[in-house]
Amino acid sequence: MLLPEMELSKQVCRVLDLNGFFYFHPANEGRRTPWERRAFKANGGKPGIPDLVIILQGGKIAFVELKTANGRQSNHQKFFQEVVERRGHTYQIWRNINDALTWCLQNGGRR
């Protein structure tokens, strides 16, 4: 059985695919040895990176953090959101598949 956030991620990716969005999941989580943590950080790894990055037309990017109904942003995630929004990009927190569907309808798909 998948964890609730992993199941949500699978559903969201299906919706994004069906609507023609170009997106990716940055591999930013996971357990690492001390050496791997240092290497990860030295190679640009940052805490707070969202779950999905969606490339939109016009040079815009949407960043999406997936959370369960009770999930909360970490301080690193809040900082990342502030930086992104100050630079004119979109940051969203999606808690269910309806959040993804609504966003796709508002943003036209086939991007």
JSON list of C-alpha atoms in Angstrom, two decimals, residues 3-106:
[
{"chain": "A", "resi": 3, "resn": "LEU", "atom": "CA", "xyz": [1.51, 6.22, 1.57]},
{"chain": "A", "resi": 4, "resn": "PRO", "atom": "CA", "xyz": [-1.26, 8.82, 1.08]},
{"chain": "A", "resi": 5, "resn": "GLU", "atom": "CA", "xyz": [1.11, 11.45, -0.36]},
{"chain": "A", "resi": 6, "resn": "MET", "atom": "CA", "xyz": [2.60, 8.92, -2.79]},
{"chain": "A", "resi": 7, "resn": "GLU", "atom": "CA", "xyz": [-0.86, 7.90, -3.98]},
{"chain": "A", "resi": 8, "resn": "LEU", "atom": "CA", "xyz": [-1.79, 11.57, -4.44]},
{"chain": "A", "resi": 9, "resn": "SER", "atom": "CA", "xyz": [1.41, 12.07, -6.43]},
{"chain": "A", "resi": 10, "resn": "LYS", "atom": "CA", "xyz": [0.54, 9.22, -8.80]},
{"chain": "A", "resi": 11, "resn": "GLN", "atom": "CA", "xyz": [-2.96, 10.62, -9.36]},
{"chain": "A", "resi": 12, "resn": "VAL", "atom": "CA", "xyz": [-1.68, 14.17, -9.91]},
{"chain": "A", "resi": 13, "resn": "CYS", "atom": "CA", "xyz": [0.91, 12.98, -12.44]},
{"chain": "A", "resi": 14, "resn": "ARG", "atom": "CA", "xyz": [-1.82, 11.16, -14.38]},
{"chain": "A", "resi": 15, "resn": "VAL", "atom": "CA", "xyz": [-3.93, 14.33, -14.48]},
{"chain": "A", "resi": 16, "resn": "LEU", "atom": "CA", "xyz": [-0.97, 16.46, -15.62]},
{"chain": "A", "resi": 17, "resn": "ASP", "atom": "CA", "xyz": [-0.11, 13.91, -18.32]},
{"chain": "A", "resi": 18, "resn": "LEU", "atom": "CA", "xyz": [-3.71, 13.76, -19.58]},
{"chain": "A", "resi": 19, "resn": "ASN", "atom": "CA", "xyz": [-3.76, 17.56, -19.80]},
{"chain": "A", "resi": 20, "resn": "GLY", "atom": "CA", "xyz": [-0.48, 17.78, -21.68]},
{"chain": "A", "resi": 21, "resn": "PHE", "atom": "CA", "xyz": [1.60, 19.63, -19.11]},
{"chain": "A", "resi": 22, "resn": "PHE", "atom": "CA", "xyz": [5.39, 19.29, -19.09]},
{"chain": "A", "resi": 23, "resn": "TYR", "atom": "CA", "xyz": [6.51, 18.64, -15.53]},
{"chain": "A", "resi": 24, "resn": "PHE", "atom": "CA", "xyz": [9.04, 16.75, -13.47]},
{"chain": "A", "resi": 25, "resn": "HIS", "atom": "CA", "xyz": [9.65, 15.59, -9.94]},
{"chain": "A", "resi": 26, "resn": "PRO", "atom": "CA", "xyz": [13.01, 16.79, -8.59]},
{"chain": "A", "resi": 27, "resn": "ALA", "atom": "CA", "xyz": [14.69, 13.90, -6.80]},
{"chain": "A", "resi": 28, "resn": "ASN", "atom": "CA", "xyz": [15.37, 15.79, -3.60]},
{"chain": "A", "resi": 29, "resn": "GLU", "atom": "CA", "xyz": [14.34, 13.50, -0.78]},
{"chain": "A", "resi": 30, "resn": "GLY", "atom": "CA", "xyz": [15.58, 10.29, 0.70]},
{"chain": "A", "resi": 31, "resn": "ARG", "atom": "CA", "xyz": [17.96, 9.02, 3.30]},
{"chain": "A", "resi": 32, "resn": "ARG", "atom": "CA", "xyz": [21.61, 9.68, 2.67]},
{"chain": "A", "resi": 33, "resn": "THR", "atom": "CA", "xyz": [24.87, 8.81, 4.33]},
{"chain": "A", "resi": 34, "resn": "PRO", "atom": "CA", "xyz": [26.90, 11.78, 5.63]},
{"chain": "A", "resi": 35, "resn": "TRP", "atom": "CA", "xyz": [29.09, 11.61, 2.52]},
{"chain": "A", "resi": 36, "resn": "GLU", "atom": "CA", "xyz": [26.03, 11.53, 0.24]},
{"chain": "A", "resi": 37, "resn": "ARG", "atom": "CA", "xyz": [24.50, 14.54, 2.07]},
{"chain": "A", "resi": 38, "resn": "ARG", "atom": "CA", "xyz": [27.68, 16.56, 1.55]},
{"chain": "A", "resi": 39, "resn": "ALA", "atom": "CA", "xyz": [27.85, 15.58, -2.12]},
{"chain": "A", "resi": 40, "resn": "PHE", "atom": "CA", "xyz": [24.15, 16.34, -2.60]},
{"chain": "A", "resi": 41, "resn": "LYS", "atom": "CA", "xyz": [24.54, 19.80, -1.08]},
{"chain": "A", "resi": 42, "resn": "ALA", "atom": "CA", "xyz": [27.74, 20.51, -3.04]},
{"chain": "A", "resi": 43, "resn": "ASN", "atom": "CA", "xyz": [25.89, 19.65, -6.25]},
{"chain": "A", "resi": 44, "resn": "GLY", "atom": "CA", "xyz": [23.00, 22.06, -5.65]},
{"chain": "A", "resi": 45, "resn": "GLY", "atom": "CA", "xyz": [20.67, 20.06, -3.43]},
{"chain": "A", "resi": 46, "resn": "LYS", "atom": "CA", "xyz": [18.48, 22.34, -1.35]},
{"chain": "A", "resi": 47, "resn": "PRO", "atom": "CA", "xyz": [15.96, 21.71, 1.41]},
{"chain": "A", "resi": 48, "resn": "GLY", "atom": "CA", "xyz": [12.37, 22.76, 0.77]},
{"chain": "A", "resi": 49, "resn": "ILE", "atom": "CA", "xyz": [12.27, 21.94, -2.94]},
{"chain": "A", "resi": 50, "resn": "PRO", "atom": "CA", "xyz": [8.65, 21.18, -3.95]},
{"chain": "A", "resi": 51, "resn": "ASP", "atom": "CA", "xyz": [7.38, 17.85, -5.23]},
{"chain": "A", "resi": 52, "resn": "LEU", "atom": "CA", "xyz": [6.63, 18.93, -8.79]},
{"chain": "A", "resi": 53, "resn": "VAL", "atom": "CA", "xyz": [7.89, 21.57, -11.20]},
{"chain": "A", "resi": 54, "resn": "ILE", "atom": "CA", "xyz": [5.59, 22.44, -14.12]},
{"chain": "A", "resi": 55, "resn": "ILE", "atom": "CA", "xyz": [7.04, 24.36, -17.06]},
{"chain": "A", "resi": 56, "resn": "LEU", "atom": "CA", "xyz": [4.50, 26.78, -18.54]},
{"chain": "A", "resi": 57, "resn": "GLN", "atom": "CA", "xyz": [4.50, 28.93, -21.64]},
{"chain": "A", "resi": 58, "resn": "GLY", "atom": "CA", "xyz": [5.83, 32.47, -21.42]},
{"chain": "A", "resi": 59, "resn": "GLY", "atom": "CA", "xyz": [8.79, 31.59, -19.22]},
{"chain": "A", "resi": 60, "resn": "LYS", "atom": "CA", "xyz": [6.68, 30.85, -16.17]},
{"chain": "A", "resi": 61, "resn": "ILE", "atom": "CA", "xyz": [7.09, 27.93, -13.82]},
{"chain": "A", "resi": 62, "resn": "ALA", "atom": "CA", "xyz": [4.60, 26.46, -11.37]},
{"chain": "A", "resi": 63, "resn": "PHE", "atom": "CA", "xyz": [5.93, 24.75, -8.27]},
{"chain": "A", "resi": 64, "resn": "VAL", "atom": "CA", "xyz": [3.63, 22.28, -6.51]},
{"chain": "A", "resi": 65, "resn": "GLU", "atom": "CA", "xyz": [3.97, 20.87, -3.02]},
{"chain": "A", "resi": 66, "resn": "LEU", "atom": "CA", "xyz": [1.79, 17.83, -2.36]},
{"chain": "A", "resi": 67, "resn": "LYS", "atom": "CA", "xyz": [0.44, 17.49, 1.16]},
{"chain": "A", "resi": 68, "resn": "THR", "atom": "CA", "xyz": [-2.06, 15.26, 2.88]},
{"chain": "A", "resi": 69, "resn": "ALA", "atom": "CA", "xyz": [-5.09, 16.92, 4.46]},
{"chain": "A", "resi": 70, "resn": "ASN", "atom": "CA", "xyz": [-3.18, 17.53, 7.69]},
{"chain": "A", "resi": 71, "resn": "GLY", "atom": "CA", "xyz": [0.30, 17.99, 6.22]},
{"chain": "A", "resi": 72, "resn": "ARG", "atom": "CA", "xyz": [2.17, 21.22, 6.98]},
{"chain": "A", "resi": 73, "resn": "GLN", "atom": "CA", "xyz": [4.94, 23.03, 5.18]},
{"chain": "A", "resi": 74, "resn": "SER", "atom": "CA", "xyz": [8.38, 22.98, 6.72]},
{"chain": "A", "resi": 75, "resn": "ASN", "atom": "CA", "xyz": [10.19, 26.27, 7.29]},
{"chain": "A", "resi": 76, "resn": "HIS", "atom": "CA", "xyz": [12.42, 25.45, 4.30]},
{"chain": "A", "resi": 77, "resn": "GLN", "atom": "CA", "xyz": [9.33, 24.95, 2.12]},
{"chain": "A", "resi": 78, "resn": "LYS", "atom": "CA", "xyz": [7.86, 28.28, 3.28]},
{"chain": "A", "resi": 79, "resn": "PHE", "atom": "CA", "xyz": [11.14, 30.03, 2.42]},
{"chain": "A", "resi": 80, "resn": "PHE", "atom": "CA", "xyz": [11.20, 28.41, -1.02]},
{"chain": "A", "resi": 81, "resn": "GLN", "atom": "CA", "xyz": [7.61, 29.56, -1.62]},
{"chain": "A", "resi": 82, "resn": "GLU", "atom": "CA", "xyz": [8.53, 33.15, -0.69]},
{"chain": "A", "resi": 83, "resn": "VAL", "atom": "CA", "xyz": [11.50, 33.16, -3.08]},
{"chain": "A", "resi": 84, "resn": "VAL", "atom": "CA", "xyz": [9.45, 31.71, -5.95]},
{"chain": "A", "resi": 85, "resn": "GLU", "atom": "CA", "xyz": [6.54, 34.10, -5.53]},
{"chain": "A", "resi": 86, "resn": "ARG", "atom": "CA", "xyz": [8.83, 37.14, -5.24]},
{"chain": "A", "resi": 87, "resn": "ARG", "atom": "CA", "xyz": [10.22, 36.18, -8.64]},
{"chain": "A", "resi": 88, "resn": "GLY", "atom": "CA", "xyz": [6.74, 36.07, -10.20]},
{"chain": "A", "resi": 89, "resn": "HIS", "atom": "CA", "xyz": [6.22, 32.32, -10.37]},
{"chain": "A", "resi": 90, "resn": "THR", "atom": "CA", "xyz": [3.39, 30.20, -9.01]},
{"chain": "A", "resi": 91, "resn": "TYR", "atom": "CA", "xyz": [3.63, 28.07, -5.88]},
{"chain": "A", "resi": 92, "resn": "GLN", "atom": "CA", "xyz": [0.71, 25.86, -4.96]},
{"chain": "A", "resi": 93, "resn": "ILE", "atom": "CA", "xyz": [-0.06, 23.34, -2.27]},
{"chain": "A", "resi": 94, "resn": "TRP", "atom": "CA", "xyz": [-2.30, 20.55, -3.54]},
{"chain": "A", "resi": 95, "resn": "ARG", "atom": "CA", "xyz": [-4.00, 18.37, -0.94]},
{"chain": "A", "resi": 96, "resn": "ASN", "atom": "CA", "xyz": [-6.21, 16.29, -3.19]},
{"chain": "A", "resi": 97, "resn": "ILE", "atom": "CA", "xyz": [-6.82, 15.43, -6.81]},
{"chain": "A", "resi": 98, "resn": "ASN", "atom": "CA", "xyz": [-9.47, 18.15, -7.13]},
{"chain": "A", "resi": 99, "resn": "ASP", "atom": "CA", "xyz": [-6.79, 20.79, -6.51]},
{"chain": "A", "resi": 100, "resn": "ALA", "atom": "CA", "xyz": [-4.88, 19.43, -9.51]},
{"chain": "A", "resi": 101, "resn": "LEU", "atom": "CA", "xyz": [-7.97, 19.20, -11.71]},
{"chain": "A", "resi": 102, "resn": "THR", "atom": "CA", "xyz": [-9.02, 22.77, -10.88]},
{"chain": "A", "resi": 103, "resn": "TRP", "atom": "CA", "xyz": [-5.52, 24.11, -11.61]},
{"chain": "A", "resi": 104, "resn": "CYS", "atom": "CA", "xyz": [-5.37, 22.25, -14.93]},
{"chain": "A", "resi": 105, "resn": "LEU", "atom": "CA", "xyz": [-8.73, 23.69, -15.99]},
{"chain": "A", "resi": 106, "resn": "GLN", "atom": "CA", "xyz": [-7.61, 27.21, -15.03]}
]
